[in-house]
PDB file of C-alpha atoms in Angstrom:
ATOM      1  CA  UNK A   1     -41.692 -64.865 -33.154  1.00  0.00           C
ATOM      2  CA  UNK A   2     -42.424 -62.212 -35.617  1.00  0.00           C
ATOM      3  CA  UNK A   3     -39.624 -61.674 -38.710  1.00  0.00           C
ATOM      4  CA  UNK A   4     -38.911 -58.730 -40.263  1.00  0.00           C
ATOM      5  CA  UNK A   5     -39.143 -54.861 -39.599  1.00  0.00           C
ATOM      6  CA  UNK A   6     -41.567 -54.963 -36.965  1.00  0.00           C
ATOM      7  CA  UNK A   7     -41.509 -50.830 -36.127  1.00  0.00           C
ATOM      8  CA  UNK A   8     -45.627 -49.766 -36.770  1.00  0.00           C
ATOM      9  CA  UNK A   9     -46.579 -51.899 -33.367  1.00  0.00           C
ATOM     10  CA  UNK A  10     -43.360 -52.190 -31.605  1.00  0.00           C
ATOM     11  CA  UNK A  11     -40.998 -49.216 -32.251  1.00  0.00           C
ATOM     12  CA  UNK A  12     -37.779 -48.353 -34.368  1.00  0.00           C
ATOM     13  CA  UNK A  13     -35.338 -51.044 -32.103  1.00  0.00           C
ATOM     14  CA  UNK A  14     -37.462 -53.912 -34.000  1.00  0.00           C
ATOM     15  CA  UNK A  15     -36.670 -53.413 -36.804  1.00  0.00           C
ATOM     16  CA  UNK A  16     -34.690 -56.984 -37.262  1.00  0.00           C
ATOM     17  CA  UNK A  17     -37.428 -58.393 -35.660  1.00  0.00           C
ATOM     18  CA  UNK A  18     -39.041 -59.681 -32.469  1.00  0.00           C
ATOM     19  CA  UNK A  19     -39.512 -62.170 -29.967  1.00  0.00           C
ATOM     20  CA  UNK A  20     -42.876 -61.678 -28.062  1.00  0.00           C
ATOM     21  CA  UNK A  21     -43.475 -62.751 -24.655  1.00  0.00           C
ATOM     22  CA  UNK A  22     -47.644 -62.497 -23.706  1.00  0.00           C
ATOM     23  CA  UNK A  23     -48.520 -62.985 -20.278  1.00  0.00           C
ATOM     24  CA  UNK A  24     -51.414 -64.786 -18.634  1.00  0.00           C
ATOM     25  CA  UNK A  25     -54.665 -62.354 -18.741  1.00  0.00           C
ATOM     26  CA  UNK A  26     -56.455 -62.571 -15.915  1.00  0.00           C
ATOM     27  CA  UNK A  27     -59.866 -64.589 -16.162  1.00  0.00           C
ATOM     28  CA  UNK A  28     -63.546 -63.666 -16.050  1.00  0.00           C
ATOM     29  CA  UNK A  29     -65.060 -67.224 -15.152  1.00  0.00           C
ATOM     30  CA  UNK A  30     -63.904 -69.552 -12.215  1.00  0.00           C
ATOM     31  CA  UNK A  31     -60.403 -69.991 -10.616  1.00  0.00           C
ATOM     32  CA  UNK A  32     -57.209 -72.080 -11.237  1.00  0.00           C
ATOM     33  CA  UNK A  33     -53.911 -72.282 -10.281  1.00  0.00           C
ATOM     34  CA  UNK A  34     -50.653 -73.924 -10.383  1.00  0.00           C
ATOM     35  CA  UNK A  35     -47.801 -74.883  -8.351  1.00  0.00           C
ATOM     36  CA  UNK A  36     -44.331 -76.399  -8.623  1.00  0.00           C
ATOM     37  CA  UNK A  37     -40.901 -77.033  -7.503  1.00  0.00           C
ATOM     38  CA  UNK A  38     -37.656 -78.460  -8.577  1.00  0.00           C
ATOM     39  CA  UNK A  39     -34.207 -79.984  -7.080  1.00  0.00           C
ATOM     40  CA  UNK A  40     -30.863 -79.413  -9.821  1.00  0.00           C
ATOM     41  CA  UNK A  41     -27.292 -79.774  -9.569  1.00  0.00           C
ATOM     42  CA  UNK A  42     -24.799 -78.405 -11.929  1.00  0.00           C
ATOM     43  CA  UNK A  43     -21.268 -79.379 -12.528  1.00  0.00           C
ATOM     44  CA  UNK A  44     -18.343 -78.703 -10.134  1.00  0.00           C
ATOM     45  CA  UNK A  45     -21.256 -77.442  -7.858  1.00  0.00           C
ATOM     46  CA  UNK A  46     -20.784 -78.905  -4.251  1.00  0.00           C
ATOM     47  CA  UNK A  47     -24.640 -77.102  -3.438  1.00  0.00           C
ATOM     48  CA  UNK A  48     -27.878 -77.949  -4.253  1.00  0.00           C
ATOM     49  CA  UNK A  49     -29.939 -75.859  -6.336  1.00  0.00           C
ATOM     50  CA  UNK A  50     -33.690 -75.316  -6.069  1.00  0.00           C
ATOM     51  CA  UNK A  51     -36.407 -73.433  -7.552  1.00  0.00           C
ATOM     52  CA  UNK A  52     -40.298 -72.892  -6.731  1.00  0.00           C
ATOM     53  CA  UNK A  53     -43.333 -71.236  -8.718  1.00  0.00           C
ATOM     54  CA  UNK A  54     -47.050 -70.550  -8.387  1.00  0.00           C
ATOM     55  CA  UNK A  55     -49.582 -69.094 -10.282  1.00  0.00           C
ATOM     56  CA  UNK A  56     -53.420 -68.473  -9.073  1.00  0.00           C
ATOM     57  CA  UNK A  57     -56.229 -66.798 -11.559  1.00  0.00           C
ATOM     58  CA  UNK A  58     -59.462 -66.070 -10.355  1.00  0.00           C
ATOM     59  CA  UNK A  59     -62.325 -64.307 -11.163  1.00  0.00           C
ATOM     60  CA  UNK A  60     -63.546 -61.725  -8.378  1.00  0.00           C
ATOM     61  CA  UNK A  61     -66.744 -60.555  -9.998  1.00  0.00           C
ATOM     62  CA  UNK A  62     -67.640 -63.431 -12.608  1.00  0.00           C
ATOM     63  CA  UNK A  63     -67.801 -61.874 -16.079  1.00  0.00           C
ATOM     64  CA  UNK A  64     -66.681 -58.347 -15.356  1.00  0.00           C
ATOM     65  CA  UNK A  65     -63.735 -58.369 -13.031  1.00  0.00           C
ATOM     66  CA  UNK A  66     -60.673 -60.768 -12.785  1.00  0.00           C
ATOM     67  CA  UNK A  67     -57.312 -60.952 -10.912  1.00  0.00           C
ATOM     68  CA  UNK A  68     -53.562 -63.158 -11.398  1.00  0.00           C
ATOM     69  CA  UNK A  69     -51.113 -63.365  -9.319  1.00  0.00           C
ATOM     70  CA  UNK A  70     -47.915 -65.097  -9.819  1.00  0.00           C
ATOM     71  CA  UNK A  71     -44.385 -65.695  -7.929  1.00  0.00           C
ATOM     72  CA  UNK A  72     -41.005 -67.408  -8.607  1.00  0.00           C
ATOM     73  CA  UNK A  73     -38.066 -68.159  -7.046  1.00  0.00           C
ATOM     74  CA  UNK A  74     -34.848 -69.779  -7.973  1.00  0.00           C
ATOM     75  CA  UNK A  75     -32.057 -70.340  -6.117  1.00  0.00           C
ATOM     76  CA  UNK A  76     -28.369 -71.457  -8.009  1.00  0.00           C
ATOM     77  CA  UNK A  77     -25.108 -72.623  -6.866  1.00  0.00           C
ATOM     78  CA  UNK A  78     -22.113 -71.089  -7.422  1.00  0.00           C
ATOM     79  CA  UNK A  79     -19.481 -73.451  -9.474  1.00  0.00           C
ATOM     80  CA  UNK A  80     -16.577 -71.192  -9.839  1.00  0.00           C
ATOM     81  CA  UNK A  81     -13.469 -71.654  -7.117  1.00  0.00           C
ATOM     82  CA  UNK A  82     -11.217 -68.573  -6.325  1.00  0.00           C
ATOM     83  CA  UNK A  83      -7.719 -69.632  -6.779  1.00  0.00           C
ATOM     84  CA  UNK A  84      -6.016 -66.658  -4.849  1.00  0.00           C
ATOM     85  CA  UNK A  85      -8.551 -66.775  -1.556  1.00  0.00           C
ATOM     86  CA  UNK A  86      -9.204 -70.462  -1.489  1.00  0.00           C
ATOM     87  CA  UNK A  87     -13.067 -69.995  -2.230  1.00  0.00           C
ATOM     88  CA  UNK A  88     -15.208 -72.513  -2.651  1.00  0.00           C
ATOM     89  CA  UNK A  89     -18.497 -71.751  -5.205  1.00  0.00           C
ATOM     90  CA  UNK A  90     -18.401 -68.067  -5.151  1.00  0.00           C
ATOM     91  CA  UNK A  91     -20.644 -66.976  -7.833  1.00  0.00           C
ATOM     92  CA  UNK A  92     -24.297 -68.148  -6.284  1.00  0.00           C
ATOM     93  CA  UNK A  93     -26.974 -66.297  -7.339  1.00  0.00           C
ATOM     94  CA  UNK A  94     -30.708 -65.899  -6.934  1.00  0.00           C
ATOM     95  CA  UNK A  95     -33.580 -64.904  -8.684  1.00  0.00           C
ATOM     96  CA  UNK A  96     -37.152 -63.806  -7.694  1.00  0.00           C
ATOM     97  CA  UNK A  97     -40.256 -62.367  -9.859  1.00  0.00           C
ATOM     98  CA  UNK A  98     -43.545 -61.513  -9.330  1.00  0.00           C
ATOM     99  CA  UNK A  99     -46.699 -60.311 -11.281  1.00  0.00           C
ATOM    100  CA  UNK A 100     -50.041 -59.356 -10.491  1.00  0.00           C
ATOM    101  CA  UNK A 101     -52.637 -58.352 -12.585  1.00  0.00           C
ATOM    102  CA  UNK A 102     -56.112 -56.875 -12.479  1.00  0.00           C
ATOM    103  CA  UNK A 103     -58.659 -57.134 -15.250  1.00  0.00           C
ATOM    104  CA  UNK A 104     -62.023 -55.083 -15.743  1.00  0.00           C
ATOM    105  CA  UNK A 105     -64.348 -55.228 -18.092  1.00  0.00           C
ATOM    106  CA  UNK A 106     -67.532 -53.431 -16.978  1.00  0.00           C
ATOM    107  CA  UNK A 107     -69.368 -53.631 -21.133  1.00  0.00           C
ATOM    108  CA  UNK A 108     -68.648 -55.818 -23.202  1.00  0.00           C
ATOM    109  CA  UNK A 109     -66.974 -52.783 -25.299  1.00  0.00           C
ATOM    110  CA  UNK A 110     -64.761 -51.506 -22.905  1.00  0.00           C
ATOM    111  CA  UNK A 111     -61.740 -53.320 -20.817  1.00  0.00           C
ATOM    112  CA  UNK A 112     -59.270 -51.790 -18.669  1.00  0.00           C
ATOM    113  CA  UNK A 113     -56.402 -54.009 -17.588  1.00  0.00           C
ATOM    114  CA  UNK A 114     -53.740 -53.234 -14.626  1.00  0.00           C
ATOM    115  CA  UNK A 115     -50.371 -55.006 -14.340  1.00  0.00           C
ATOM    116  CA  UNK A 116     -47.537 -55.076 -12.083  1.00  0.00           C
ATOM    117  CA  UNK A 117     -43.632 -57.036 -12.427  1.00  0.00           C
ATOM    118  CA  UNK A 118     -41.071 -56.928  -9.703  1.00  0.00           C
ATOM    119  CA  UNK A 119     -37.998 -58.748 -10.213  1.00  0.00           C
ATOM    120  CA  UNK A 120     -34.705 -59.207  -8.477  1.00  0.00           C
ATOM    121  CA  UNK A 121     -31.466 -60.373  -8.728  1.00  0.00           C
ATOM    122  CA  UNK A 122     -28.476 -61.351  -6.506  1.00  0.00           C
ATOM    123  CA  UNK A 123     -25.355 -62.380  -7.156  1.00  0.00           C
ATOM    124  CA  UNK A 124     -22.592 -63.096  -5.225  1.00  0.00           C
ATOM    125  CA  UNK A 125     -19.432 -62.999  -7.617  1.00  0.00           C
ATOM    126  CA  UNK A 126     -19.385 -63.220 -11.527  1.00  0.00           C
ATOM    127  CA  UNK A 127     -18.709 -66.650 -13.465  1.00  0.00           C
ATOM    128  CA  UNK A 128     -15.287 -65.274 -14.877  1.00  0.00           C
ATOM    129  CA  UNK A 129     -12.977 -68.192 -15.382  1.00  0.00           C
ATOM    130  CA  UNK A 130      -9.315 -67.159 -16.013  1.00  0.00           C
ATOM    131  CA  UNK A 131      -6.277 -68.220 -18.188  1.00  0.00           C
ATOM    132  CA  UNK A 132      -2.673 -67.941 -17.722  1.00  0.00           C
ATOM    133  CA  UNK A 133      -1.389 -65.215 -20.205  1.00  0.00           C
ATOM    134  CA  UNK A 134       2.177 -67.138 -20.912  1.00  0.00           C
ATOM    135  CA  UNK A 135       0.477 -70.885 -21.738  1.00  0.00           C
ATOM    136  CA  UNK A 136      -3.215 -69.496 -22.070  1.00  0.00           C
ATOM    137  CA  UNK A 137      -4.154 -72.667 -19.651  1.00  0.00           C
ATOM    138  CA  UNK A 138      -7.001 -72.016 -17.322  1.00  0.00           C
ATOM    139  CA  UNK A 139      -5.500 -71.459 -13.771  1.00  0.00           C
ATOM    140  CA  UNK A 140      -6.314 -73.656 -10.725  1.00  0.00           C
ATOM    141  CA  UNK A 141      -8.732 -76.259 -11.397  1.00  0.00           C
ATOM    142  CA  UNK A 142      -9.919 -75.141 -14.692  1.00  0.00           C
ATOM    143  CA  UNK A 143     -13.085 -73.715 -13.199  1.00  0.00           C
ATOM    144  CA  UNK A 144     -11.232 -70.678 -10.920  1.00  0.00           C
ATOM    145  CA  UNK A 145     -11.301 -66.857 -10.593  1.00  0.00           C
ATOM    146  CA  UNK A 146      -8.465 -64.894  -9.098  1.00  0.00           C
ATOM    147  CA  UNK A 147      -9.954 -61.820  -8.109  1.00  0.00           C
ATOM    148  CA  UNK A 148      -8.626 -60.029  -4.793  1.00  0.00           C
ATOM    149  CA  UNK A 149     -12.651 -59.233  -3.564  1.00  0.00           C
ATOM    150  CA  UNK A 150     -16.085 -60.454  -3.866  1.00  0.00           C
ATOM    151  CA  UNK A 151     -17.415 -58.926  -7.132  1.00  0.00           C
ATOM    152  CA  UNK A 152     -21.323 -59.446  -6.087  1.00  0.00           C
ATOM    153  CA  UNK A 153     -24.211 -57.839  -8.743  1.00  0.00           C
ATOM    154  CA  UNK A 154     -27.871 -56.509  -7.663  1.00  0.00           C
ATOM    155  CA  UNK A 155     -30.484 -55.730  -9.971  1.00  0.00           C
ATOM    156  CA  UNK A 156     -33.905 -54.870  -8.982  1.00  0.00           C
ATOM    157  CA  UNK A 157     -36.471 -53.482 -11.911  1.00  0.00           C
ATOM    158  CA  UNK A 158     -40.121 -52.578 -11.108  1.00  0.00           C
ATOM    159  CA  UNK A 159     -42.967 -52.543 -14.490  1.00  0.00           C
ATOM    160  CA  UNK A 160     -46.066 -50.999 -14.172  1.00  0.00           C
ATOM    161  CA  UNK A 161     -48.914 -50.709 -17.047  1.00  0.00           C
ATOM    162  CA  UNK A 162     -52.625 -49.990 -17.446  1.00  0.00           C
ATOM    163  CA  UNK A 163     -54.214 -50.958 -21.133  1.00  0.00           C
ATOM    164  CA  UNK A 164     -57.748 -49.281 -22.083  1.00  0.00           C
ATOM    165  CA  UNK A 165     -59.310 -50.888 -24.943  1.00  0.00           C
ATOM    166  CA  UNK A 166     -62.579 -49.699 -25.882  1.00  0.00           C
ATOM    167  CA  UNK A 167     -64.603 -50.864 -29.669  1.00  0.00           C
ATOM    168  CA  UNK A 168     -65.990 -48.477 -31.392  1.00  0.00           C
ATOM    169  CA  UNK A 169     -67.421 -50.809 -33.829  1.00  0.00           C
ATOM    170  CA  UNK A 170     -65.746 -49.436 -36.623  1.00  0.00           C
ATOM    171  CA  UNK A 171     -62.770 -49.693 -34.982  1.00  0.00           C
ATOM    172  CA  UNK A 172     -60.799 -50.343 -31.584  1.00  0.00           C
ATOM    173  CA  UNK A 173     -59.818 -47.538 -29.069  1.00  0.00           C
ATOM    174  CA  UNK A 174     -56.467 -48.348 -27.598  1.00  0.00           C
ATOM    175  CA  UNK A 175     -54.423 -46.251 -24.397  1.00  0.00           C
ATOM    176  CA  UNK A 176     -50.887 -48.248 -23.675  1.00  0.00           C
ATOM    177  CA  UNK A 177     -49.229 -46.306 -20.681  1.00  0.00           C
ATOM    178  CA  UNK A 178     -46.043 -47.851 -18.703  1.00  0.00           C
ATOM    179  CA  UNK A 179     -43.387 -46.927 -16.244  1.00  0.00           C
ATOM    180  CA  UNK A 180     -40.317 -48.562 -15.195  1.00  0.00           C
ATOM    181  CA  UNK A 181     -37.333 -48.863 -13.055  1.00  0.00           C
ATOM    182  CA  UNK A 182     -34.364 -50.172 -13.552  1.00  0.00           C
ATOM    183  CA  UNK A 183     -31.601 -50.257 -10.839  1.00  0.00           C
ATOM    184  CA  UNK A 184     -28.245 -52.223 -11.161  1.00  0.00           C
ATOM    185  CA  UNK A 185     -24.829 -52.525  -9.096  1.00  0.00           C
ATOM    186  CA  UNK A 186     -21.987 -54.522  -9.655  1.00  0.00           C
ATOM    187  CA  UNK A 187     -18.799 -54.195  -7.857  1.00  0.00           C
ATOM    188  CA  UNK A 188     -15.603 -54.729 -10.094  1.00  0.00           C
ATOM    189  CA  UNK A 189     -12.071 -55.648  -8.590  1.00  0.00           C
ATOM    190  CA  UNK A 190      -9.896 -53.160  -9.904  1.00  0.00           C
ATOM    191  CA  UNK A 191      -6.488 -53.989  -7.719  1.00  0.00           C
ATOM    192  CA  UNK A 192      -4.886 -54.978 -10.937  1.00  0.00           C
ATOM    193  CA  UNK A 193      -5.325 -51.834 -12.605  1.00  0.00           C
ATOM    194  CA  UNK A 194      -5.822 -49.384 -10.110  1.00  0.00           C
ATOM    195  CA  UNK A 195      -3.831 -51.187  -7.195  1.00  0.00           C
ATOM    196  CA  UNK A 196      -0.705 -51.888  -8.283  1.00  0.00           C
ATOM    197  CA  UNK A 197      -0.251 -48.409  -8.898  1.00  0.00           C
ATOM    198  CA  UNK A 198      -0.206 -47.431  -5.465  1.00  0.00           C
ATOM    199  CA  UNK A 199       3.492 -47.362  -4.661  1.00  0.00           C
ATOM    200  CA  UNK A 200       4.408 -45.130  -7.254  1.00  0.00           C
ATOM    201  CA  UNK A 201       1.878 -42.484  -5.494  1.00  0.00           C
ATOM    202  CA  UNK A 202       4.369 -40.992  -3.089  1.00  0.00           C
ATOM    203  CA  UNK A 203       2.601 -41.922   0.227  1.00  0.00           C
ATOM    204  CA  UNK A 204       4.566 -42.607   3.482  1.00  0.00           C
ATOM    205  CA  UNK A 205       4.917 -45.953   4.142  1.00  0.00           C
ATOM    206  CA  UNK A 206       3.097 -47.435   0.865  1.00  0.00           C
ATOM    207  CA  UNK A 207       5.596 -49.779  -0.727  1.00  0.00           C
ATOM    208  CA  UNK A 208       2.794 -52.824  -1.744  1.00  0.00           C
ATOM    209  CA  UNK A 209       0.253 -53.159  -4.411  1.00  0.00           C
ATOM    210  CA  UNK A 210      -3.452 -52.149  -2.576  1.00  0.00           C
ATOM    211  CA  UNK A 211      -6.948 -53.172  -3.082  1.00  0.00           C
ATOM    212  CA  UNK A 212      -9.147 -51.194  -5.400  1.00  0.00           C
ATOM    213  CA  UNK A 213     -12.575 -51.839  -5.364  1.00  0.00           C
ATOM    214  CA  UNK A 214     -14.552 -50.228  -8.754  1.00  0.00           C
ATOM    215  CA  UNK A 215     -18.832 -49.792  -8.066  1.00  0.00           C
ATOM    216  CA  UNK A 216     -20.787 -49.354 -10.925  1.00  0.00           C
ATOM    217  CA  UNK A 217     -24.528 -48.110 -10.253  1.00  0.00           C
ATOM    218  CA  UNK A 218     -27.212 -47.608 -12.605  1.00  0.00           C
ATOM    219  CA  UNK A 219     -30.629 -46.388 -12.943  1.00  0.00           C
ATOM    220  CA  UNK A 220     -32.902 -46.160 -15.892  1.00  0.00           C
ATOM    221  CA  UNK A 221     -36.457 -44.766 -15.322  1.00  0.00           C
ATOM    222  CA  UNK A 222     -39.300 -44.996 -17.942  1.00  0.00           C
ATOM    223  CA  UNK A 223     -42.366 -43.399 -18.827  1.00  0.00           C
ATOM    224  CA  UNK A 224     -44.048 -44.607 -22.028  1.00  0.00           C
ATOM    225  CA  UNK A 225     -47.814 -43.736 -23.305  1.00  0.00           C
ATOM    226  CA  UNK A 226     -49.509 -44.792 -26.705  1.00  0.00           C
ATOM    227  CA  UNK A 227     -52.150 -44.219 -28.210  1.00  0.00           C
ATOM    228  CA  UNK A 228     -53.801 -46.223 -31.436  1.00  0.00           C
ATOM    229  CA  UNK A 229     -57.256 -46.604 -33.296  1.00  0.00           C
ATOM    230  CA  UNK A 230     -57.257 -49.938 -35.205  1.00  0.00           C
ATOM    231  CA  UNK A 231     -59.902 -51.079 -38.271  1.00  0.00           C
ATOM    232  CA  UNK A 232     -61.587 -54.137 -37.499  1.00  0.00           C
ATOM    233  CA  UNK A 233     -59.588 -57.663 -38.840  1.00  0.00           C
ATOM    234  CA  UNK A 234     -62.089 -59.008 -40.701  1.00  0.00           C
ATOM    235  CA  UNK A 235     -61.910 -56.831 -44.190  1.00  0.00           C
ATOM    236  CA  UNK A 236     -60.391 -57.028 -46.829  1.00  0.00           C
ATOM    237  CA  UNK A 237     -58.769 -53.257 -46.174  1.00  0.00           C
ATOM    238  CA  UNK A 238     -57.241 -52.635 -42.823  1.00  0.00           C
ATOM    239  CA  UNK A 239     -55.766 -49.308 -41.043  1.00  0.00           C
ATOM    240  CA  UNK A 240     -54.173 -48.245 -38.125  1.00  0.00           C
ATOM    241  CA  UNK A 241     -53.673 -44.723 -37.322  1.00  0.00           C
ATOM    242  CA  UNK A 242     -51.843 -43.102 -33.416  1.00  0.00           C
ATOM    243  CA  UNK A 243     -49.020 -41.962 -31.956  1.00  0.00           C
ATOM    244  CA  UNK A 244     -46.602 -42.900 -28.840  1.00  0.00           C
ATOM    245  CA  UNK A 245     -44.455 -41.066 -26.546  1.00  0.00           C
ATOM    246  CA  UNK A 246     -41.738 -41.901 -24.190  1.00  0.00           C
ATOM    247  CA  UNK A 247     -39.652 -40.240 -21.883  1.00  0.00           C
ATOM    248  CA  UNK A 248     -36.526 -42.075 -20.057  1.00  0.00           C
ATOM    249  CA  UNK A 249     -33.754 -40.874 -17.340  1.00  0.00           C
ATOM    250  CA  UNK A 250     -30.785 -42.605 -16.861  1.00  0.00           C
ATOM    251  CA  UNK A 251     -28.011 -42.082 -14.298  1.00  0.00           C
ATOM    252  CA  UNK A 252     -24.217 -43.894 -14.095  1.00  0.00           C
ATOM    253  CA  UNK A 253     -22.269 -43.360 -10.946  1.00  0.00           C
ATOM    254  CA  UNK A 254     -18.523 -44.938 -10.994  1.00  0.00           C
ATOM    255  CA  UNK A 255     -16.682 -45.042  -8.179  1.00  0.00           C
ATOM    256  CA  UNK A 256     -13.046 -46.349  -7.351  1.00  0.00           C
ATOM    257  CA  UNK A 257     -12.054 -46.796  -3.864  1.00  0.00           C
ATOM    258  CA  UNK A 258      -8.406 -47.435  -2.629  1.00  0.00           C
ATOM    259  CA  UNK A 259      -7.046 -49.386   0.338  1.00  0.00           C
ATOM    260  CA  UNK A 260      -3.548 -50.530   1.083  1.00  0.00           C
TER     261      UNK A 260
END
């Protein structure tokens, strides 16, 4: 947890601070791993939930060259009841991740390190619970939705990065380059808005509120490269001197759809 303007390392969005998350390097020397698994419930849940996770780090070439490899996966019960379809636990989700990661070190001055993430996740419906507007008392059993169709979410983001660090001896060499992708869709139920204007629309033989689905698809790609020399730690006078670059791409596609 570092306080404060944090914007020289970590850009001008830091600048109330920043919570830093620093994953396993790979090792150099021997192999180890790690394994585990869990059984949950959670309230109003008639479904089990589970999760599993496993890490292995090895080292390929001992000393020089050094790979991890990680996956997760957690599976969650839905808790929420639709009111208007009879539903039972509509809003399970899942979630997967996993990382690899290659390290290299052919001197002892230089190290190149490659990492991939990949993480997904599904969704069947939201966890919207909803109140009556007259006595503002949640409807049905307290935990309910009352939406006319599934409302499921995706989201599916790829992270790629390769880190050169090479000492100088008066000072570190350092090459940060990234890419991601970003993709999201979530499907809204519109029938309330959109639907219920359907009779007033003039078409033959329309006299009832319709169904209006409302998809919402994003995608955010990510290229980011920087570039840093850094004084050794160990004066009393340090300095840091580079530069960074990013470029980004971002799409948004809405689209309403209308059935009677």
């Amino acid at each position: 947890v570092l306080r404060g303007p944090q914007g020289t390392l970590y850009g001008a969005s830091s600048i109330g601070g920043l919570l830093k998350y620093v994953t396993v390097s790979p090792c150099l020397d021997g192999i180890s791993g790690k394994v585990g698994g869990e059984v949950f419930t959670i309230d109003h849940a008639n479904d089990i939930g589970y999760a599993g996770q496993g890490i292995v780090n090895a080292a390929l070439v001992p000393g020089r060259l050094g790979i991890s490899a990680s996956y997760a996966y957690r599976n969650s019960p839905g808790y929420i009841d639709n009111a208007r379809t009879g539903a039972k636990d509509q809003n399970d989700y899942s979630q997967q991740g996993a990382r690899l990661s290659l390290l290299w070190r052919p001197t002892d001055a230089l190290s190149v390190q490659l990492s991939a993430v990949w993480q997904k996740i599904n969704s069947d419906n939201n966890a919207r619970v909803i109140e009556d507007l007259v006595t503002r008392e949640r409807i049905g059993d307290g935990l309910s939705n009352w939406n006319f169709v599934d409302e499921p979410f995706r989201k599916t983001m790829y992270y790629y990065a390769a880190t050169i660090d090479y000492d100088m001896d008066f000072a570190t060499l350092t090459s940060a380059t990234s890419y991601s992708r970003t993709k999201t869709s979530q499907l809204q139920d519109g029938s309330l808005i959109y639907g219920v204007a359907f009779p007033f629309l003039g078409v033959p033989g329309v006299t009832d509120p319709g169904l209006a689905p409302f998809t919402l698809d994003l995608d955010l790609k990510k290229w980011t490269q920087e570039v840093r020399l850094t004084s050794p730690s160990s004066g009393s006078f340090e300095w840091m001197i580079g530069g960074f670059f990013t470029y980004e791409k971002s799409g948004n596609q809405q689209l309403v759809r209308a059935f009677d």
